[in-house]
mmCIF file of C-alpha atoms in Angstrom:
data_model
loop_
_atom_site.group_PDB
_atom_site.id
_atom_site.type_symbol
_atom_site.label_atom_id
_atom_site.label_comp_id
_atom_site.label_asym_id
_atom_site.label_seq_id
_atom_site.Cartn_x
_atom_site.Cartn_y
_atom_site.Cartn_z
ATOM 1 C CA MET A 21 37.942 -25.441 12.020
ATOM 2 C CA ASP A 22 34.491 -26.365 13.197
ATOM 3 C CA PHE A 23 35.198 -29.194 15.532
ATOM 4 C CA LYS A 24 33.215 -29.193 18.861
ATOM 5 C CA PRO A 25 33.852 -31.697 21.628
ATOM 6 C CA GLU A 26 31.021 -33.860 23.042
ATOM 7 C CA GLN A 27 29.065 -32.312 25.887
ATOM 8 C CA PRO A 28 29.939 -33.704 29.314
ATOM 9 C CA LYS A 29 27.661 -36.551 30.387
ATOM 10 C CA THR A 30 27.417 -35.074 33.902
ATOM 11 C CA GLU A 31 28.147 -31.615 35.339
ATOM 12 C CA LEU A 32 31.825 -30.855 35.664
ATOM 13 C CA ARG A 33 32.449 -29.849 39.235
ATOM 14 C CA THR A 34 36.160 -30.519 39.914
ATOM 15 C CA ILE A 35 39.396 -29.775 38.079
ATOM 16 C CA ARG A 36 39.866 -33.495 37.797
ATOM 17 C CA ASP A 37 36.419 -33.744 36.065
ATOM 18 C CA LEU A 38 37.406 -31.041 33.624
ATOM 19 C CA ARG A 39 40.757 -32.747 32.801
ATOM 20 C CA LEU A 40 39.171 -36.175 32.295
ATOM 21 C CA TRP A 41 36.451 -34.584 29.936
ATOM 22 C CA MET A 42 39.279 -32.911 28.052
ATOM 23 C CA GLU A 43 41.234 -36.186 27.799
ATOM 24 C CA GLU A 44 38.144 -38.217 26.653
ATOM 25 C CA ASN A 45 37.494 -35.692 23.899
ATOM 26 C CA GLY A 46 41.206 -35.521 22.691
ATOM 27 C CA CYS A 47 42.128 -32.046 23.905
ATOM 28 C CA ASN A 48 45.567 -30.756 22.943
ATOM 29 C CA PHE A 49 47.078 -29.833 26.277
ATOM 30 C CA LEU A 50 49.894 -27.655 24.809
ATOM 31 C CA SER A 51 48.135 -24.475 25.777
ATOM 32 C CA TYR A 52 46.176 -25.699 28.888
ATOM 33 C CA GLN A 53 47.496 -26.610 32.287
ATOM 34 C CA ILE A 54 44.540 -28.319 33.877
ATOM 35 C CA ASP A 55 45.819 -30.611 36.698
ATOM 36 C CA ARG A 56 48.754 -31.586 34.420
ATOM 37 C CA ALA A 57 52.257 -30.811 33.537
ATOM 38 C CA PRO A 58 53.356 -27.112 33.336
ATOM 39 C CA ILE A 59 53.084 -25.332 30.055
ATOM 40 C CA SER A 60 55.153 -22.364 28.865
ATOM 41 C CA GLU A 61 52.252 -20.420 27.241
ATOM 42 C CA GLY A 62 48.480 -20.621 27.529
ATOM 43 C CA PHE A 63 45.970 -20.925 30.321
ATOM 44 C CA ILE A 64 46.289 -22.437 33.719
ATOM 45 C CA LEU A 65 43.559 -23.455 36.158
ATOM 46 C CA ALA A 66 45.052 -23.683 39.550
ATOM 47 C CA LYS A 67 44.141 -23.750 43.331
ATOM 48 C CA VAL A 68 45.951 -21.038 45.047
ATOM 49 C CA GLY A 69 45.417 -21.017 48.819
ATOM 50 C CA THR A 70 41.653 -21.285 49.288
ATOM 51 C CA SER A 71 40.724 -19.766 45.955
ATOM 52 C CA PHE A 72 41.031 -20.909 42.301
ATOM 53 C CA GLN A 73 42.628 -18.862 39.605
ATOM 54 C CA TRP A 74 42.252 -18.762 35.805
ATOM 55 C CA VAL A 75 45.690 -17.578 34.625
ATOM 56 C CA PHE A 76 47.192 -16.654 31.333
ATOM 57 C CA ILE A 77 50.900 -17.151 30.900
ATOM 58 C CA GLU A 78 52.909 -15.805 27.937
ATOM 59 C CA ARG A 79 56.652 -15.443 27.608
ATOM 60 C CA GLY A 80 57.057 -16.340 31.248
ATOM 61 C CA VAL A 81 54.717 -13.563 32.430
ATOM 62 C CA LYS A 82 51.556 -14.805 34.367
ATOM 63 C CA ARG A 83 48.445 -12.646 34.372
ATOM 64 C CA VAL A 84 45.542 -13.685 36.756
ATOM 65 C CA GLU A 85 42.419 -13.334 34.501
ATOM 66 C CA LYS A 86 39.807 -14.333 37.114
ATOM 67 C CA VAL A 87 39.691 -15.562 40.693
ATOM 68 C CA PHE A 88 36.968 -17.870 42.119
ATOM 69 C CA ASP A 89 35.939 -18.771 45.592
ATOM 70 C CA CYS A 90 34.730 -22.174 44.627
ATOM 71 C CA GLU A 91 36.121 -24.855 42.456
ATOM 72 C CA SER A 92 32.909 -25.643 40.511
ATOM 73 C CA ASP A 93 32.694 -21.938 39.425
ATOM 74 C CA ALA A 94 36.268 -21.963 38.292
ATOM 75 C CA VAL A 95 35.764 -25.229 36.407
ATOM 76 C CA PHE A 96 32.633 -23.885 34.653
ATOM 77 C CA HIS A 97 34.462 -20.758 33.554
ATOM 78 C CA ALA A 98 37.351 -22.848 32.130
ATOM 79 C CA TYR A 99 34.978 -25.312 30.416
ATOM 80 C CA THR A 100 33.170 -22.417 28.685
ATOM 81 C CA GLN A 101 36.466 -21.171 27.403
ATOM 82 C CA ILE A 102 37.929 -24.376 26.390
ATOM 83 C CA LYS A 103 34.960 -26.113 24.696
ATOM 84 C CA ASP A 104 34.781 -23.279 22.056
ATOM 85 C CA ASP A 105 38.547 -22.961 21.521
ATOM 86 C CA SER A 106 39.120 -24.877 18.251
ATOM 87 C CA TRP A 107 42.883 -24.774 18.782
ATOM 88 C CA ALA A 108 42.400 -26.708 21.986
ATOM 89 C CA TRP A 109 41.159 -29.666 19.899
ATOM 90 C CA SER A 110 43.667 -29.342 17.035
ATOM 91 C CA HIS A 111 46.593 -31.633 16.642
ATOM 92 C CA LEU A 112 49.406 -30.993 14.126
ATOM 93 C CA VAL A 113 49.773 -34.080 12.006
ATOM 94 C CA GLY A 114 51.941 -32.599 9.156
ATOM 95 C CA PHE A 115 54.411 -29.862 8.945
ATOM 96 C CA ILE A 116 55.554 -30.087 5.361
ATOM 97 C CA LYS A 117 57.588 -28.198 2.877
ATOM 98 C CA ASP A 118 56.991 -30.335 -0.237
ATOM 99 C CA GLN A 119 53.538 -30.217 -1.945
ATOM 100 C CA VAL A 120 53.859 -33.894 -3.156
ATOM 101 C CA LYS A 121 54.075 -34.996 0.518
ATOM 102 C CA LEU A 122 51.220 -32.618 1.384
ATOM 103 C CA THR A 123 49.019 -34.260 -1.249
ATOM 104 C CA ALA A 124 49.952 -37.739 0.020
ATOM 105 C CA LEU A 125 49.120 -36.824 3.610
ATOM 106 C CA LYS A 126 45.720 -35.395 2.572
ATOM 107 C CA LYS A 127 44.859 -38.379 0.497
ATOM 108 C CA SER A 128 45.868 -40.719 3.471
ATOM 109 C CA LEU A 129 43.513 -38.725 5.704
ATOM 110 C CA GLN A 130 40.690 -38.794 3.187
ATOM 111 C CA ARG A 131 41.106 -42.602 2.689
ATOM 112 C CA ARG A 132 40.711 -42.987 6.402
ATOM 113 C CA GLY A 133 37.702 -40.692 6.531
ATOM 114 C CA ILE A 134 39.263 -38.260 8.831
ATOM 115 C CA HIS A 135 38.338 -34.667 8.608
ATOM 116 C CA PHE A 136 41.378 -32.270 8.592
ATOM 117 C CA TYR A 137 42.245 -28.606 8.340
ATOM 118 C CA ASP A 138 45.272 -27.291 6.534
ATOM 119 C CA ASP A 139 46.944 -23.911 6.062
ATOM 120 C CA MET A 140 50.315 -22.547 5.098
ATOM 121 C CA ILE A 141 52.746 -20.169 6.763
ATOM 122 C CA PRO A 142 55.822 -18.259 5.756
ATOM 123 C CA TYR A 143 58.226 -20.286 7.769
ATOM 124 C CA GLY A 144 61.553 -18.851 6.729
ATOM 125 C CA GLY A 145 60.142 -15.900 4.877
ATOM 126 C CA LYS A 146 57.613 -15.502 2.125
ATOM 127 C CA ASP A 147 59.624 -17.769 -0.267
ATOM 128 C CA ASP A 148 59.950 -20.547 2.252
ATOM 129 C CA VAL A 149 56.422 -21.749 3.139
ATOM 130 C CA ARG A 150 55.367 -24.674 5.269
ATOM 131 C CA TYR A 151 52.104 -26.494 5.063
ATOM 132 C CA ARG A 152 50.416 -27.471 8.273
ATOM 133 C CA VAL A 153 47.753 -30.165 8.548
ATOM 134 C CA TYR A 154 45.655 -30.662 11.676
ATOM 135 C CA VAL A 155 43.197 -33.206 12.849
ATOM 136 C CA HIS A 156 40.834 -32.632 15.748
ATOM 137 C CA GLY A 157 40.036 -34.391 19.044
ATOM 138 C CA CYS A 158 40.589 -38.063 19.409
ATOM 139 C CA LYS A 159 41.439 -38.490 15.722
ATOM 140 C CA ALA A 160 45.010 -37.637 16.582
ATOM 141 C CA GLU A 161 45.392 -41.042 18.115
ATOM 142 C CA ALA A 162 44.238 -42.709 14.848
ATOM 143 C CA VAL A 163 46.800 -40.890 12.725
ATOM 144 C CA ALA A 164 49.881 -41.184 15.059
ATOM 145 C CA ASP A 165 51.574 -43.140 12.271
ATOM 146 C CA LEU A 166 51.067 -40.326 9.781
ATOM 147 C CA GLN A 167 52.261 -37.747 12.349
ATOM 148 C CA ARG A 168 55.643 -39.746 12.679
ATOM 149 C CA VAL A 169 56.064 -39.538 8.807
ATOM 150 C CA TYR A 170 54.813 -36.018 8.140
ATOM 151 C CA GLY A 171 55.251 -34.153 11.470
ATOM 152 C CA ARG A 172 58.217 -32.072 12.387
#
């Protein structure tokens, strides 16, 4: 996965600026809580009292990774982490058991000129694999119809 989001047009100074940049570039917010709905696992950028915290949450356990005195420093730190995280920009389009359906999905994406990444995982054990197909950034919006057919 070699997707990289566009550089911000102006310096990101606030949490709101960061969230808007992420939205404009098609971020997948499942693992990032940046001025949005709570997540169950991933990273959180939050104002706590007069400081700002970069927090990692996993299995309900929160761990403060860094504390910042000023919002712009916290935002810069979060930005540097998020822009290089390829999973932050990945959107699952297909979760497929059948190779015929996998081939059909890939052909549909190729016809549309949409770059994708795919892999396979042992879902129910080594003899029960699932194929996953991802698109990056804002391309997820362009393939919402395929996601309804081939997604979970």
